[in-house]
Amino acid sequence: MTDMEFGLLGPLLVSRGGVVVPVRRGNQRTVLARLLLAANRTVSVDAIAEALWGSVLPPSARVTIRNYVRRLRQGLGDDGRKRIAAQPHGYMIHVAPGELDVSRFEDLLETARASAQAGAWDETAARARAALALWRGEPLADVESAALALREVPRLAELRWQALETRIDADLRRGAHAEVVAELRHLVGTHPLREQVHGFLMLALHRCGRSGEALAAYQHARKVLAGELGAEPGARLQHLHQQILTAAPALLLREPALTTFQLPAAPADFPGRQAECEMVPDTLAQDDGVPVVAISGQPGVGKTTLALYAAHQARNRVADPANQLSVAQLELLASLAEHPRTRPGQLARLLNLRPNTVTTLVNALIHEGMISRSSADDDRRAITLTVTDEGLRAVHAWQAANSAVLNLALSTLTASQRNALARATPALGALAQAINHLADTPLLAPPNSQTS
């Protein structure tokens, strides 16, 4: 049965091996469409009758439906009887994965939404575009059923719009604003009451440097909504209008996150300190907590150069996963590493973030394999989160690099500046005091050194 394809996203279509299987117009198409809309589920005879005749049924309704099913089976060929099976109170059509365009569309839309939650905008746009490509026209275009036209067609049309809005939103987020302007102008004309489309057009024009046209697009939307509905635009569209008026930075396209390790340029060469240059990265690579290295020495001996050189060496040694994550994601991973098997709501309180923000971060990290999610067998709502080994490596890499950068910053301070820091910030002050304590020691001392 895997060579069959059924299509409802346009005129009803049945094909086998790429060859169209004819289905007679009229009631046979209605019966097949009703069965396909509930594929792999039993459809009662009463539900089929409603799709065919509404609330006024002919006396021979059951016999007539049986005849329609018999003809459909004949039209589907040798496996027709297996394909459409009789059930105690109705019929069920067996459809394998990938055979029905509606199911493929819904699966692609769901994966597009998941990609959007993870912030993978190229992937989101591609999957939403693939979902939209399955459409061949208006759904159930040649199925003559008032009941299906009233109940199923609007549902499918709304899902199509959701896929389109998902794709346009992803295109805007990945910087394709110029490419969607013409499409959005057309959509505004054909669907003038959809405020989301007006908002997309305004944002696309603004990002193209055409803010005047974006403001004019808002005025057009306001006029249309007032004329058709007697209402002002919604709060979101009004807020977008104000942001464009004030050239709010929030509307600028966000560039991909920079690497989390921000260091000045590395020195070209640092001769004579090979032992120290190896000791610092080795110490920072230890897994026992967050390692700290203090560098001390007389002015001009090369403390800052050594710290900078060692920081770059430590950065190059740590695993790269941390480089691919945002600071917010790394902070969430670090918090979860300290509080394993935490629920998302508890994590939001720990980080002082909105639950929606935590959900977005968590979904992205699950997608990257940094977090695993589990739930108790007796309570599916009790979802807990745990950092994976890959996530722990990213956290350790980030903490090691931050430790190197922190030491670099502290090593450049004078003794009086470190004393001031110790009084103002106890946590960093403890490290500053340690550096003071080592002021008269050789150039470098390991963190646990007893040298005085």
Coordinates of N, CA, C and O in Angstrom, one line a residue, residues 261-365:
F261 N 33.9 33.9 24.0 CA 35.2 34.2 24.5 C 35.8 35.5 23.8 O 36.2 35.5 22.7
Q262 N 35.7 36.6 24.5 CA 36.1 37.9 23.9 C 37.5 38.3 24.5 O 37.6 38.6 25.7
L263 N 38.5 38.2 23.7 CA 39.9 38.5 24.2 C 40.5 39.5 23.2 O 40.2 39.5 22.0
P264 N 41.4 40.4 23.7 CA 42.3 41.1 22.8 C 43.1 40.2 21.9 O 43.2 39.0 22.2
A265 N 43.7 40.8 20.9 CA 44.5 40.0 20.0 C 45.7 39.3 20.8 O 46.3 39.9 21.7
A266 N 46.0 38.1 20.4 CA 47.1 37.4 21.0 C 48.5 38.0 20.6 O 48.6 38.5 19.5
P267 N 49.5 38.0 21.6 CA 50.8 38.4 21.2 C 51.4 37.5 20.1 O 51.2 36.3 20.1
A268 N 52.2 38.1 19.2 CA 52.8 37.3 18.1 C 53.7 36.3 18.7 O 53.8 35.2 18.2
D269 N 54.5 36.6 19.7 CA 55.5 35.7 20.2 C 55.7 36.1 21.7 O 55.5 37.2 22.1
F270 N 56.1 35.1 22.5 CA 56.4 35.3 23.9 C 57.5 34.4 24.4 O 57.3 33.4 25.0
P271 N 58.8 34.7 24.0 CA 59.9 33.8 24.2 C 60.3 33.9 25.7 O 60.1 34.8 26.4
G272 N 60.9 32.8 26.2 CA 61.5 32.7 27.5 C 60.5 32.3 28.6 O 60.9 32.2 29.8
R273 N 59.3 32.1 28.3 CA 58.3 31.7 29.4 C 57.5 30.5 29.0 O 56.4 30.4 29.3
Q274 N 58.2 29.5 28.3 CA 57.5 28.3 27.9 C 56.9 27.6 29.0 O 55.8 27.1 28.9
A275 N 57.6 27.4 30.1 CA 57.1 26.6 31.2 C 55.8 27.3 31.8 O 54.8 26.6 32.0
E276 N 55.8 28.6 31.9 CA 54.7 29.3 32.5 C 53.5 29.2 31.5 O 52.3 29.1 31.8
C277 N 53.8 29.4 30.2 CA 52.8 29.3 29.2 C 52.1 28.0 29.1 O 50.9 27.9 28.7
E278 N 52.7 26.9 29.5 CA 52.1 25.6 29.5 C 51.4 25.4 30.8 O 50.3 24.7 30.9
M279 N 51.9 25.9 31.9 CA 51.3 25.7 33.2 C 49.9 26.3 33.4 O 49.0 25.7 33.9
V280 N 49.8 27.5 32.8 CA 48.5 28.2 33.0 C 47.3 27.5 32.3 O 46.3 27.1 32.9
P281 N 47.4 27.1 31.0 CA 46.3 26.4 30.4 C 46.1 25.0 31.0 O 45.0 24.6 31.1
D282 N 47.2 24.3 31.4 CA 47.0 23.0 32.1 C 46.2 23.2 33.4 O 45.3 22.4 33.7
T283 N 46.5 24.2 34.1 CA 45.7 24.5 35.4 C 44.3 24.8 35.1 O 43.4 24.3 35.7
L284 N 44.1 25.7 34.1 CA 42.7 26.1 33.8 C 41.9 24.9 33.2 O 40.6 25.0 33.2
A285 N 42.5 23.9 32.7 CA 41.8 22.8 32.1 C 41.3 21.8 33.1 O 40.6 20.8 32.8
Q286 N 41.7 21.9 34.4 CA 41.3 21.0 35.4 C 39.8 21.0 35.6 O 39.2 22.0 35.5
D287 N 39.3 19.8 35.9 CA 37.8 19.7 36.1 C 37.3 19.9 37.5 O 36.1 19.9 37.8
D288 N 38.2 20.2 38.4 CA 37.9 20.3 39.8 C 37.4 21.7 40.1 O 38.2 22.6 40.4
G289 N 36.1 22.0 39.9 CA 35.5 23.3 40.1 C 36.0 24.3 39.0 O 36.3 23.9 37.9
V290 N 36.1 25.6 39.4 CA 36.5 26.6 38.5 C 37.9 27.0 38.8 O 38.2 27.6 39.9
P291 N 39.0 26.5 38.1 CA 40.3 26.8 38.5 C 40.7 28.3 38.4 O 40.2 29.0 37.5
V292 N 41.6 28.7 39.2 CA 42.1 30.1 39.3 C 43.6 30.1 39.2 O 44.2 29.4 40.0
V293 N 44.1 31.0 38.4 CA 45.6 31.2 38.4 C 45.8 32.7 38.6 O 45.3 33.5 38.0
A294 N 46.7 33.0 39.6 CA 47.1 34.3 39.9 C 48.5 34.6 39.3 O 49.4 33.8 39.5
I295 N 48.7 35.7 38.6 CA 50.0 36.0 38.0 C 50.5 37.3 38.7 O 49.8 38.3 38.8
S296 N 51.7 37.2 39.2 CA 52.2 38.4 40.0 C 53.7 38.6 39.6 O 54.4 37.7 39.1
G297 N 54.2 39.8 39.8 CA 55.5 40.1 39.5 C 55.8 41.6 39.4 O 54.9 42.4 39.6
Q298 N 57.1 42.0 39.3 CA 57.4 43.4 39.2 C 56.9 44.1 38.0 O 56.7 43.4 37.0
P299 N 56.7 45.4 37.9 CA 56.3 46.0 36.7 C 57.2 45.8 35.6 O 58.5 45.8 35.8
G300 N 56.7 45.5 34.4 CA 57.5 45.4 33.2 C 58.0 44.0 32.9 O 58.7 43.8 31.9
V301 N 57.7 43.0 33.8 CA 58.2 41.7 33.5 C 57.4 40.9 32.6 O 57.8 39.8 32.2
G302 N 56.2 41.4 32.2 CA 55.4 40.7 31.3 C 54.2 40.0 31.8 O 53.7 39.0 31.3
K303 N 53.6 40.5 32.9 CA 52.4 39.8 33.5 C 51.3 39.8 32.6 O 50.6 38.8 32.3
T304 N 50.9 41.0 32.0 CA 49.8 41.1 31.1 C 50.0 40.3 29.9 O 49.1 39.6 29.4
T305 N 51.2 40.3 29.3 CA 51.5 39.5 28.1 C 51.3 38.0 28.3 O 50.7 37.3 27.5
L306 N 51.8 37.6 29.5 CA 51.7 36.2 29.9 C 50.2 35.8 30.0 O 49.7 34.8 29.5
A307 N 49.5 36.7 30.8 CA 48.0 36.4 31.0 C 47.3 36.3 29.7 O 46.5 35.4 29.5
L308 N 47.6 37.2 28.8 CA 46.9 37.2 27.5 C 47.3 36.0 26.6 O 46.4 35.4 26.0
Y309 N 48.6 35.7 26.6 CA 49.0 34.5 25.9 C 48.4 33.3 26.4 O 47.9 32.4 25.7
A310 N 48.4 33.1 27.7 CA 47.8 31.9 28.3 C 46.3 31.8 28.1 O 45.7 30.7 28.0
A311 N 45.6 33.0 28.2 CA 44.2 33.0 28.0 C 43.9 32.5 26.6 O 42.9 31.7 26.4
H312 N 44.6 32.9 25.6 CA 44.4 32.4 24.2 C 44.7 30.9 24.1 O 44.0 30.2 23.4
Q313 N 45.7 30.5 24.8 CA 46.0 29.0 24.8 C 44.9 28.2 25.5 O 44.5 27.2 25.0
A314 N 44.4 28.8 26.6 CA 43.3 28.1 27.2 C 42.0 28.0 26.4 O 41.3 27.0 26.3
R315 N 41.8 29.1 25.7 CA 40.6 29.2 24.8 C 40.7 28.1 23.7 O 39.8 27.5 23.3
N316 N 41.9 28.0 23.1 CA 42.1 27.0 22.0 C 42.0 25.6 22.5 O 41.7 24.7 21.7
R317 N 42.3 25.4 23.8 CA 42.2 24.0 24.3 C 40.8 23.5 24.6 O 40.5 22.3 24.6
V318 N 40.0 24.5 25.1 CA 38.6 24.1 25.5 C 37.8 23.6 24.4 O 38.0 24.0 23.2
A319 N 36.8 22.8 24.7 CA 35.9 22.3 23.6 C 35.1 23.4 23.0 O 34.7 24.3 23.7
D320 N 34.9 23.3 21.7 CA 34.2 24.4 21.0 C 32.7 24.5 21.3 O 32.1 25.5 20.9
P321 N 32.0 23.5 21.8 CA 30.5 23.7 22.0 C 30.1 25.0 22.6 O 29.1 25.6 22.2
A322 N 30.9 25.5 23.6 CA 30.6 26.7 24.3 C 30.6 27.9 23.3 O 29.9 28.9 23.4
N323 N 31.4 27.8 22.3 CA 31.5 28.9 21.3 C 30.2 29.1 20.5 O 30.0 30.1 19.9
Q324 N 29.4 28.0 20.4 CA 28.2 28.0 19.6 C 27.0 28.4 20.4 O 25.9 28.5 19.8
L325 N 27.1 28.6 21.7 CA 26.0 28.9 22.5 C 26.0 30.4 23.0 O 27.1 31.0 23.1
S326 N 24.8 30.9 23.3 CA 24.8 32.3 23.8 C 25.1 32.3 25.3 O 25.1 31.3 25.9
V327 N 25.4 33.5 25.8 CA 25.6 33.6 27.2 C 24.4 33.1 28.0 O 24.6 32.5 29.1
A328 N 23.2 33.5 27.6 CA 22.0 33.1 28.3 C 21.9 31.6 28.4 O 21.5 31.0 29.4
Q329 N 22.2 30.9 27.2 CA 22.1 29.4 27.2 C 23.2 28.8 28.2 O 22.9 27.9 28.9
L330 N 24.4 29.4 28.2 CA 25.5 28.9 29.0 C 25.1 29.1 30.5 O 25.4 28.3 31.4
E331 N 24.5 30.3 30.8 CA 24.1 30.5 32.2 C 23.1 29.6 32.7 O 23.1 29.1 33.8
L332 N 22.1 29.2 31.7 CA 21.1 28.2 32.1 C 21.7 26.9 32.3 O 21.4 26.2 33.3
L333 N 22.7 26.5 31.4 CA 23.3 25.2 31.6 C 24.1 25.1 32.9 O 24.1 24.1 33.6
A334 N 24.8 26.2 33.3 CA 25.6 26.3 34.5 C 24.6 26.1 35.7 O 24.9 25.4 36.7
S335 N 23.5 26.8 35.7 CA 22.5 26.7 36.8 C 22.0 25.3 36.9 O 21.8 24.8 38.0
L336 N 21.7 24.7 35.8 CA 21.1 23.4 35.8 C 22.1 22.3 36.2 O 21.8 21.3 36.8
A337 N 23.4 22.6 35.9 CA 24.5 21.7 36.4 C 24.6 21.7 37.9 O 24.9 20.7 38.5
E338 N 24.3 22.9 38.5 CA 24.3 23.0 40.0 C 23.0 22.4 40.6 O 23.0 22.0 41.7
H339 N 21.9 22.4 39.8 CA 20.7 21.9 40.4 C 20.1 20.9 39.4 O 19.1 21.2 38.7
P340 N 20.7 19.7 39.4 CA 20.2 18.7 38.4 C 18.8 18.3 38.7 O 18.2 18.4 39.8
R341 N 18.1 17.8 37.6 CA 16.7 17.3 37.6 C 15.8 18.4 38.1 O 15.0 18.2 39.0
T342 N 16.0 19.6 37.6 CA 15.1 20.7 37.9 C 14.0 20.8 37.0 O 14.2 20.6 35.8
R343 N 12.8 21.3 37.4 CA 11.7 21.5 36.5 C 11.9 22.9 35.9 O 12.5 23.8 36.4
P344 N 11.3 23.0 34.7 CA 11.4 24.3 33.9 C 10.9 25.5 34.8 O 11.5 26.5 34.7
G345 N 9.8 25.3 35.5 CA 9.3 26.4 36.3 C 10.3 26.8 37.4 O 10.5 28.0 37.7
Q346 N 10.9 25.8 38.0 CA 11.9 26.1 39.1 C 13.1 26.8 38.4 O 13.7 27.7 39.0
L347 N 13.5 26.4 37.2 CA 14.7 27.0 36.6 C 14.4 28.5 36.2 O 15.3 29.3 36.4
A348 N 13.2 28.8 35.9 CA 12.8 30.2 35.6 C 13.0 31.0 36.8 O 13.4 32.2 36.7
R349 N 12.6 30.5 38.0 CA 12.7 31.3 39.2 C 14.2 31.4 39.6 O 14.6 32.5 40.1
L350 N 15.0 30.4 39.4 CA 16.4 30.4 39.7 C 17.1 31.5 38.9 O 18.0 32.2 39.4
L351 N 16.8 31.6 37.6 CA 17.4 32.5 36.7 C 16.7 33.9 36.6 O 17.2 34.8 36.0
N352 N 15.6 34.0 37.3 CA 14.8 35.2 37.3 C 14.4 35.6 35.8 O 14.6 36.7 35.4
L353 N 14.0 34.6 35.1 CA 13.6 34.7 33.7 C 12.1 34.4 33.5 O 11.5 33.6 34.3
R354 N 11.5 34.9 32.5 CA 10.1 34.5 32.2 C 10.1 33.0 31.7 O 11.0 32.5 31.1
P355 N 9.0 32.3 32.1 CA 8.9 30.9 31.7 C 9.0 30.7 30.2 O 9.6 29.7 29.7
N356 N 8.4 31.6 29.4 CA 8.5 31.5 27.9 C 10.0 31.6 27.4 O 10.4 30.8 26.5
T357 N 10.7 32.5 28.1 CA 12.1 32.6 27.7 C 12.9 31.3 28.1 O 13.7 30.8 27.3
V358 N 12.6 30.8 29.2 CA 13.3 29.5 29.6 C 12.9 28.4 28.7 O 13.8 27.6 28.3
T359 N 11.6 28.3 28.3 CA 11.2 27.3 27.4 C 12.0 27.4 26.1 O 12.4 26.3 25.5
T360 N 12.1 28.6 25.5 CA 12.9 28.8 24.3 C 14.3 28.3 24.4 O 14.9 27.6 23.6
L361 N 14.9 28.7 25.5 CA 16.3 28.4 25.7 C 16.5 26.8 25.9 O 17.4 26.2 25.3
V362 N 15.6 26.2 26.7 CA 15.7 24.8 26.9 C 15.5 24.0 25.6 O 16.2 23.1 25.3
N363 N 14.5 24.4 24.8 CA 14.2 23.7 23.6 C 15.5 23.8 22.6 O 15.8 22.8 22.0
A364 N 16.1 24.9 22.6 CA 17.3 25.1 21.8 C 18.4 24.2 22.3 O 19.1 23.5 21.5
L365 N 18.6 24.1 23.6 CA 19.7 23.3 24.2 C 19.4 21.8 24.0 O 20.3 21.0 23.9

